[in-house]
CSV table of C-alpha atoms and ligand atoms in Angstrom, one decimal:
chain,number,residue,atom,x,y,z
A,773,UNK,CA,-40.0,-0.4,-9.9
A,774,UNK,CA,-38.0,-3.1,-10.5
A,775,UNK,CA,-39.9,-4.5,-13.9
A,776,UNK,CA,-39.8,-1.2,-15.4
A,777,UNK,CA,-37.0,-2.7,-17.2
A,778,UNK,CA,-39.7,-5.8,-18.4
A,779,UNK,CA,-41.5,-3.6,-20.7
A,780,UNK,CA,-37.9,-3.0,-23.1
A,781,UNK,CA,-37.4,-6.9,-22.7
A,782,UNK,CA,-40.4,-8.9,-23.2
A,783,UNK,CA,-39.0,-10.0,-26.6
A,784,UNK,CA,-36.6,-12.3,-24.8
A,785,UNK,CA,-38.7,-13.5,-21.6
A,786,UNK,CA,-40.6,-16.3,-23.2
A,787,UNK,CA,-38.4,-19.7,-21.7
A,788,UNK,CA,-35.7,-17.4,-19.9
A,789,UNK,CA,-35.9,-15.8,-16.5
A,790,UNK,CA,-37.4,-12.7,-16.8
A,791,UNK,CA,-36.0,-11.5,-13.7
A,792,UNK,CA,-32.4,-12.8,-14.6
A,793,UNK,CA,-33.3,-10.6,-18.0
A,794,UNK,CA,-33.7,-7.5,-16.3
A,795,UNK,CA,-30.8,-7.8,-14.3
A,796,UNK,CA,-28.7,-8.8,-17.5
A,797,UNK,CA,-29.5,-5.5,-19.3
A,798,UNK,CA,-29.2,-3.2,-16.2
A,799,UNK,CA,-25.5,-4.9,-15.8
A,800,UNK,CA,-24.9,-4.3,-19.5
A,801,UNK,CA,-26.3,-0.8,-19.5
A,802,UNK,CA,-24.6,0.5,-15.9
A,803,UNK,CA,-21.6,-1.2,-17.4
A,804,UNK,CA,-21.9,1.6,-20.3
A,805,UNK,CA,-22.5,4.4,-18.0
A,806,UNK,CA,-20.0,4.4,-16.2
A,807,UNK,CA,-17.2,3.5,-18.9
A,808,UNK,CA,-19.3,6.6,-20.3
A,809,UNK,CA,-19.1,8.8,-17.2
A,810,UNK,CA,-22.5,9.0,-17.0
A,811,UNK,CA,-23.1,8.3,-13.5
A,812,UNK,CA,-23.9,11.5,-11.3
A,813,UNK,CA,-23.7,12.9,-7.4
A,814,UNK,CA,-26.8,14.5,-6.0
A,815,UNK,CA,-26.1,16.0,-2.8
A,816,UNK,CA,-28.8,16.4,0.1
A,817,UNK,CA,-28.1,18.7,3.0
A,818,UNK,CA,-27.4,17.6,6.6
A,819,UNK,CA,-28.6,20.1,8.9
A,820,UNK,CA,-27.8,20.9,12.3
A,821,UNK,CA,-31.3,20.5,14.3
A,822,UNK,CA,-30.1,24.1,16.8
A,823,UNK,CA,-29.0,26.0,14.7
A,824,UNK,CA,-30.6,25.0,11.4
A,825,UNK,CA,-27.2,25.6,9.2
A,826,UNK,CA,-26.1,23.1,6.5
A,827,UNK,CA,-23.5,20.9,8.0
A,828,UNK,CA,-22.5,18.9,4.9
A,829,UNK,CA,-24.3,17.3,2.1
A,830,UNK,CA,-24.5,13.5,1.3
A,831,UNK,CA,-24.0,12.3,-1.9
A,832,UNK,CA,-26.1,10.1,-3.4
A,833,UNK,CA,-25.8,8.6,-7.2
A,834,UNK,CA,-27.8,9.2,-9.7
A,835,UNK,CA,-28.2,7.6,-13.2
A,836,UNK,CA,-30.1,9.8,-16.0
A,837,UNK,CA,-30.9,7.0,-18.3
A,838,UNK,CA,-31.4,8.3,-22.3
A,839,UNK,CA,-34.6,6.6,-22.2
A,840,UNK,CA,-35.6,5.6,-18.6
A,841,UNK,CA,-35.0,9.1,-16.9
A,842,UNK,CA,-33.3,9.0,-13.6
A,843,UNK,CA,-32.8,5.5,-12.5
A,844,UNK,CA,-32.8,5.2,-8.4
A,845,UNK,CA,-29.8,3.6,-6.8
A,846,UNK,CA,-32.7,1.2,-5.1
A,847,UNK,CA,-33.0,-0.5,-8.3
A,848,UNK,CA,-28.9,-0.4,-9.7
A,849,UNK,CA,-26.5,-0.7,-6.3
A,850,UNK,CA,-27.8,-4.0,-5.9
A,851,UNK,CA,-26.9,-5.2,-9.3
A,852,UNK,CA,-23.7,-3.0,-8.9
A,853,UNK,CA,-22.8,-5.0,-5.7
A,854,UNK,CA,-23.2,-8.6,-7.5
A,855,UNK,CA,-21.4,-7.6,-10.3
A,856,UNK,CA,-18.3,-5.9,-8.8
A,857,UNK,CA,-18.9,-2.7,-10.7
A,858,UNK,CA,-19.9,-0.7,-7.2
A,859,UNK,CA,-16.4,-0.2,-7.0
A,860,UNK,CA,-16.1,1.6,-10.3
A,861,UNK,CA,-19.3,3.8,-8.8
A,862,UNK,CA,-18.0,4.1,-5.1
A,863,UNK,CA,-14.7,5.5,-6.8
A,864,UNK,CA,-16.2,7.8,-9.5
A,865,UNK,CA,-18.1,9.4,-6.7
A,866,UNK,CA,-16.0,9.6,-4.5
A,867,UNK,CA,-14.0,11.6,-6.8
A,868,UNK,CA,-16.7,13.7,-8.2
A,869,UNK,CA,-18.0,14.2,-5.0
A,870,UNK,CA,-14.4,15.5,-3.3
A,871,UNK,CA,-13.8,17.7,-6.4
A,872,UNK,CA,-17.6,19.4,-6.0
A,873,UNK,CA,-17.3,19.8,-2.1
A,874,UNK,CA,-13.8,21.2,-2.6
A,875,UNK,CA,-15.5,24.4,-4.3
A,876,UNK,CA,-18.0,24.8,-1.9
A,877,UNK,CA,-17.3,27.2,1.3
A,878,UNK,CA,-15.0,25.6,3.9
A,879,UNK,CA,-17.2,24.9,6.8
A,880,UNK,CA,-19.4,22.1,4.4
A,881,UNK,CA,-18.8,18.1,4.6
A,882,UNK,CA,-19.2,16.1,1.9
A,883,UNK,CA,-20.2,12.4,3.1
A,884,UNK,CA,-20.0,9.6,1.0
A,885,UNK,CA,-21.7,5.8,1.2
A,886,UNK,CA,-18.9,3.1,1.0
A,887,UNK,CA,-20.4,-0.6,0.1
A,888,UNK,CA,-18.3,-3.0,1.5
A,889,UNK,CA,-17.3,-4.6,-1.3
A,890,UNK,CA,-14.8,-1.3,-1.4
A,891,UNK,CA,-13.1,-2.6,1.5
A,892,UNK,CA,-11.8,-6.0,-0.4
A,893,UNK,CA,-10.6,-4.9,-2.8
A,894,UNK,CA,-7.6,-3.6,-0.5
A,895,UNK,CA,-7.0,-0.7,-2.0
A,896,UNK,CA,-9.4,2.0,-0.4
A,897,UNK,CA,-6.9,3.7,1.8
A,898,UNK,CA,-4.6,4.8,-1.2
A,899,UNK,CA,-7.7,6.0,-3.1
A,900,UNK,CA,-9.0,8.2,-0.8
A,901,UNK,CA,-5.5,9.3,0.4
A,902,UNK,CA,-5.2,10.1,-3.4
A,903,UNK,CA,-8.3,11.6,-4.1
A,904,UNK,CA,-8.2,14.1,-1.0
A,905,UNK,CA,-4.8,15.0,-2.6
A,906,UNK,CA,-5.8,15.7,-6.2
A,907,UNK,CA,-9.3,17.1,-5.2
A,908,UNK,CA,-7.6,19.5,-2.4
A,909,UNK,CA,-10.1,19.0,0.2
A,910,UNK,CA,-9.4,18.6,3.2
A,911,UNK,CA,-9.9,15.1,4.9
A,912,UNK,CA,-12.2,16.4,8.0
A,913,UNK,CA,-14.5,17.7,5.5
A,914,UNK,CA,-14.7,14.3,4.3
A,915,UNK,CA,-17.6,11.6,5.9
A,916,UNK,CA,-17.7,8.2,4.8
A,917,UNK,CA,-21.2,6.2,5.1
A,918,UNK,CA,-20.5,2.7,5.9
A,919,UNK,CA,-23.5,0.0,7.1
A,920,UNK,CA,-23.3,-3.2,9.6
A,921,UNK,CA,-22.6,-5.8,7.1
A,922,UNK,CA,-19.1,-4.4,6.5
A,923,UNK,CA,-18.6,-5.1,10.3
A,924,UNK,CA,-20.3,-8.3,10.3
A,925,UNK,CA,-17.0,-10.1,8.7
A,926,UNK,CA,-15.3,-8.8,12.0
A,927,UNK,CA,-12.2,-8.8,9.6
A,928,UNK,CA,-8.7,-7.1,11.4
A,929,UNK,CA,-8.1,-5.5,7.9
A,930,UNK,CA,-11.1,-3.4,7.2
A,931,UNK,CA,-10.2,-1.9,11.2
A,932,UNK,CA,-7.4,-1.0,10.1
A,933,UNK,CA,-8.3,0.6,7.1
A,934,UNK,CA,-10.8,2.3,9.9
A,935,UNK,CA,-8.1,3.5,12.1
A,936,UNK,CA,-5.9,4.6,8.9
A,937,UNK,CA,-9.2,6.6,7.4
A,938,UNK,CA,-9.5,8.4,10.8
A,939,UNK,CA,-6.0,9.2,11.6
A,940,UNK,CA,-6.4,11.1,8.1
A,941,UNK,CA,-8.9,13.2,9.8
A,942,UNK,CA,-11.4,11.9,7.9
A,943,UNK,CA,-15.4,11.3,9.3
A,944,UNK,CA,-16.5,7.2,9.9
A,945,UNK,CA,-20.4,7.3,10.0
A,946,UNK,CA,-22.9,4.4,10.9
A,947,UNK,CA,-25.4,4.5,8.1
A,948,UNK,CA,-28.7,2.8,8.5
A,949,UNK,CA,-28.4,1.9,12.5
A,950,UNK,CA,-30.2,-0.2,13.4
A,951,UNK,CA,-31.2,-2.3,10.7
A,952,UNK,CA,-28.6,-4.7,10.5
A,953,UNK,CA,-27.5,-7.1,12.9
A,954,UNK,CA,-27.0,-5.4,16.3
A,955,UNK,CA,-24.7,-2.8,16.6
A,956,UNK,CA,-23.7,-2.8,20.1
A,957,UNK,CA,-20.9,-5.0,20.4
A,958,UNK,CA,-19.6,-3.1,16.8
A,959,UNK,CA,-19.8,0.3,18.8
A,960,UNK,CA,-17.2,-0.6,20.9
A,961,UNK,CA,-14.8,-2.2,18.8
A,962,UNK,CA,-15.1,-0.2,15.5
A,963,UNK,CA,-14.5,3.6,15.7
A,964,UNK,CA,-17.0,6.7,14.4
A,965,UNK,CA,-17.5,9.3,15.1
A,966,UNK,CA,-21.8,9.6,13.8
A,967,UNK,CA,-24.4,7.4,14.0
A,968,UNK,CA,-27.7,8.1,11.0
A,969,UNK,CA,-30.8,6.7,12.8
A,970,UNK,CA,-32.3,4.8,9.9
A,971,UNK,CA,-35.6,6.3,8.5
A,972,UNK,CA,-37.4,3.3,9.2
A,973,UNK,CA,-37.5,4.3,12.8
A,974,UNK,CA,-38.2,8.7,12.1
A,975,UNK,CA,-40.8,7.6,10.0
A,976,UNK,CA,-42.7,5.7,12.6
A,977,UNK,CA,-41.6,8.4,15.2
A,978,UNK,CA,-44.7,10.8,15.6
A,979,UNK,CA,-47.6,7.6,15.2
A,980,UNK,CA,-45.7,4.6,17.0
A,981,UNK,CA,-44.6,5.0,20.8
A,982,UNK,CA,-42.3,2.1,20.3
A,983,UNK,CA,-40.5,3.7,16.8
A,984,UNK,CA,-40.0,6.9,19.5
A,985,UNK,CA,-38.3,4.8,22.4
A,986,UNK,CA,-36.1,3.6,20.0
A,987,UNK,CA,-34.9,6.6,18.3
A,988,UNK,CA,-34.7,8.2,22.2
A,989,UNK,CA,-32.4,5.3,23.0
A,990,UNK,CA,-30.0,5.4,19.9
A,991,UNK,CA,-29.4,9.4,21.0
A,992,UNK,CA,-29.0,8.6,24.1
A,993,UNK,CA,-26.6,6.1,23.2
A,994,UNK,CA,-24.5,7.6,20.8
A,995,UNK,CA,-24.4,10.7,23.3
A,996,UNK,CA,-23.4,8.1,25.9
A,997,UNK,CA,-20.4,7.2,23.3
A,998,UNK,CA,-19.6,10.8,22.3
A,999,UNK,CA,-20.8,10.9,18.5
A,1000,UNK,CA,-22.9,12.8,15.9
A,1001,UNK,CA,-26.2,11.7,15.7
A,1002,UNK,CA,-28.0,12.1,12.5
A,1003,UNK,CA,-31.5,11.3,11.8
A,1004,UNK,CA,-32.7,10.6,8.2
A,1005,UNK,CA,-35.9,10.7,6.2
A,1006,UNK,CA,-37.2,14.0,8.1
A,1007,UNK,CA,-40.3,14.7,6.6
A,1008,UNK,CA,-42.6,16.9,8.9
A,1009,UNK,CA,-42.4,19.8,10.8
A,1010,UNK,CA,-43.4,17.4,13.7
A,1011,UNK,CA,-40.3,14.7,13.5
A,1012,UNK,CA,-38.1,17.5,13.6
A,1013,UNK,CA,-39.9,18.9,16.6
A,1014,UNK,CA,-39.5,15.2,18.3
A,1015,UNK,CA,-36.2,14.8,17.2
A,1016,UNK,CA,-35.2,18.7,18.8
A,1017,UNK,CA,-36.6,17.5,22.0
A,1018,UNK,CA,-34.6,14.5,22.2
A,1019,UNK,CA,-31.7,16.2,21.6
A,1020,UNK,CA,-30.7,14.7,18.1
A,1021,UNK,CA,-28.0,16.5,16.9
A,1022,UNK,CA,-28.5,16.7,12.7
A,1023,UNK,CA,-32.0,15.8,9.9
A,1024,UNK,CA,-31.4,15.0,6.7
A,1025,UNK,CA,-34.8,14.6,4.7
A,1026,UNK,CA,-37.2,16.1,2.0
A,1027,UNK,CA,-38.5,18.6,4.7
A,1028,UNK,CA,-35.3,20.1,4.4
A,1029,UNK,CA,-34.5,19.4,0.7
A,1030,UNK,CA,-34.1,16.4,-1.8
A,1031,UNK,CA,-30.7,15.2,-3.6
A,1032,UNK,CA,-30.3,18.1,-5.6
A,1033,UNK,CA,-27.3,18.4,-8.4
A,1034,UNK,CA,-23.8,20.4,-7.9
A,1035,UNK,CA,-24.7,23.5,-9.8
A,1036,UNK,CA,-28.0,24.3,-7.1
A,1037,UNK,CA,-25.9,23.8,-4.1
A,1038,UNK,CA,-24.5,27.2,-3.6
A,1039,UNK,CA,-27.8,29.0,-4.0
A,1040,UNK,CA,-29.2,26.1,-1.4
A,1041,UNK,CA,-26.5,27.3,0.6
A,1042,UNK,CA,-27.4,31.1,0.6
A,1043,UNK,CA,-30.8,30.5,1.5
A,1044,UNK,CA,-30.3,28.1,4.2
A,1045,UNK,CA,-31.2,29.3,7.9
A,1046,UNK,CA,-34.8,29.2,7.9
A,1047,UNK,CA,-35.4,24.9,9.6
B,2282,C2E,P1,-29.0,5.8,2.0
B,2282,C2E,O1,-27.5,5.8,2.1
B,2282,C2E,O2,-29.7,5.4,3.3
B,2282,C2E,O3,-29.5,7.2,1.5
B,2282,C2E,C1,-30.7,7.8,1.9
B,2282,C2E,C2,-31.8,7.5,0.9
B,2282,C2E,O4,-33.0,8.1,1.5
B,2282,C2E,C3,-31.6,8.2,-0.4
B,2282,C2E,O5,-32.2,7.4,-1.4
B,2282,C2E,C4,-32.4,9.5,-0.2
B,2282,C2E,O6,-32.8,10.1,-1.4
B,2282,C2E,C5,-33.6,9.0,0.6
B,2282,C2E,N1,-34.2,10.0,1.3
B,2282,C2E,C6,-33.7,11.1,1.8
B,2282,C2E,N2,-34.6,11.8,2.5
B,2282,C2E,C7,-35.8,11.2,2.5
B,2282,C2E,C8,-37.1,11.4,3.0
B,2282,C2E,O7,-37.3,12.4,3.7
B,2282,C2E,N3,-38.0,10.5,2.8
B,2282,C2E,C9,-37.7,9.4,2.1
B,2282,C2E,N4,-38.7,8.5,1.9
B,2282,C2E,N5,-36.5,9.1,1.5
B,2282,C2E,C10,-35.5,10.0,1.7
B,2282,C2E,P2,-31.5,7.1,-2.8
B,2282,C2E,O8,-30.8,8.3,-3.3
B,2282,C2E,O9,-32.6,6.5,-3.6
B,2282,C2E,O10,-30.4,6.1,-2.4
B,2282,C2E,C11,-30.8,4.8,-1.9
B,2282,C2E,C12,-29.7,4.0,-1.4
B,2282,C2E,O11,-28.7,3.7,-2.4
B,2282,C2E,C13,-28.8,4.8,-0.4
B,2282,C2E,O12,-29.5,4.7,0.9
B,2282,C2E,C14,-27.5,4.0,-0.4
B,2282,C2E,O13,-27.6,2.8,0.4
B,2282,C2E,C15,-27.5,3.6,-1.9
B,2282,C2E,N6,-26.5,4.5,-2.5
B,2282,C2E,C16,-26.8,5.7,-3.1
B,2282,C2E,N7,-25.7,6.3,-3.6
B,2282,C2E,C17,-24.7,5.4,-3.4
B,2282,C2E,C18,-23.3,5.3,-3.6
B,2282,C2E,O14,-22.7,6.3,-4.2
B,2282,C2E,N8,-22.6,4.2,-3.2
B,2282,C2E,C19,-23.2,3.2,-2.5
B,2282,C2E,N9,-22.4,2.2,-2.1
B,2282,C2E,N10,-24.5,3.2,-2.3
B,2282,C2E,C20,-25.2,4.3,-2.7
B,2283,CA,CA1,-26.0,6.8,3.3
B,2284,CA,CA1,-29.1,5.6,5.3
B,2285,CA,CA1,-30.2,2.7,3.0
């Protein structure tokens, strides 16, 4: 997907690298969008597994491009992240995404993915303090996504910043576990309060015994420690059915719904209950 980009650019391949090409224009491009405010939140429901009611949504970005369509994060956060301007986009949606889930009824989350790169820059704390304040919502219905590599640095700052977030009330969730660089030792000296079983592992859940003793020790583990535990990239009827019996607490996949925009959430909402 990557050298879609190749077809706009071949003028300027010959004796340059076209790879370092693609990556050029996507910077200049993304650059625009979001000086533009063209960057967007999708949201995709969590759902709790008993009851099957909406929890919260997640946000996820999207980029309608005038003549790309919509351009997937896979191919842009990684540019974003070398460039610096993921913390333009982590800020823009958190905002956006506060001010949407602060119209929606009071019992829905909003979570939202942090990179790390958001924790340098030193000045997370104060914008989320400020954007729960100008959005009005409140900070429990607030979730942030963050992934290993943020805990990697073992840095004293970014547990603070921790601590601080969740002395707001706000929601620290693992993203991806289990795809970074084990997790164990982070469990006990980072706080959260929800652990998202990567989809690496639910996809592999129904066909591959050892993708299934996996995913039945990460519940049992984060029950052990007292914490949500979602499972994402639910795709089948059976997964959930697994997942149910191993008492995983929340699914977040395309069974139950892709990222959809703002404007469809509160009809998603009313016709929720039947997962
Ligand atoms: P993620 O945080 O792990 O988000 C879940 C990804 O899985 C989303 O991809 C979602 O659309 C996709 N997904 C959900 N359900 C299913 C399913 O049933 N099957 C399959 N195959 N995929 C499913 P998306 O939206 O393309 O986002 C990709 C990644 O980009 C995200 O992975 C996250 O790491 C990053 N990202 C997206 N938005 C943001 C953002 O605002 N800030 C930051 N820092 N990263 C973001
Ligand atoms: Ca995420
Ligand atoms: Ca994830
Ligand atoms: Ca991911």
């Amino acid at each position: 997907a990557k050298n879609e980009f190749r077809g706009t650019f071949s003028f300027f391949e010959a004796g340059m690298d076209a790879q370092a090409q693609i990556r050029r224009k996507i910077e200049t491009e993304l650059r625009e969008a979001v000086q533009g405010d063209a960057l967007r939140p999708y949201y995709q429901p969590l759902v709790d597994l008993s009851s099957g009611r909406i929890t919260g949504f997640e946000a996820l970005v999207r980029w309608p491009h005038p003549e790309r369509g919509m351009i997937s994060p896979a191919e842009f956060i990684p540019v974003a992240e070398e460039t610096g301007l993921i913390n333009a986009v982590g800020g823009l949606m958190l905002r956006r995404a506060c001010a949407d889930a602060a119209q929606w009824p009071d019992d829905v989350r909003v979570a939202v993915n942090l990179s790390p790169l958001q924790f340098r820059v030193g000045n997370l704390l104060s914008l989320v303090v400020d954007t729960l304040k100008q959005s009005g919502l409140p900070a429990k219905r607030l979730e942030l996504e963050i992934t290993e590599t943020l805990l990697l640095e073992k840095s004293s700052e970014v547990l603070a910043t921790l601590h601080a977030l969740r002395a707001l009330g706000v929601r620290i969730s693992m993203d991806d576990f289990g795809t970074g660089y084990s997790s164990l030792s982070y469990l006990r000296s980072f706080p959260f309060d929800k652990i998202k079983i990567d989809q690496s592992f639910v996809r592999d859940l129904t066909a591959n015994p050892d993708a299934q003793a996996i995913v039945r020790s990460i519940i049992s583990l984060g029950k052990g420690l007292g914490v949500t535990i979602t499972a994402e990239g639910v795709e089948t009827e059976a997964e959930v059915n697994c997942l149910r019996n191993e008492g995983c607490h929340e699914g977040q996949g395309f069974l139950f719904s892709r990222a959809r925009p703002n404007a469809e959430i509160v009809s998603l909402l009313k016709t929720q209950g039947n997962w």
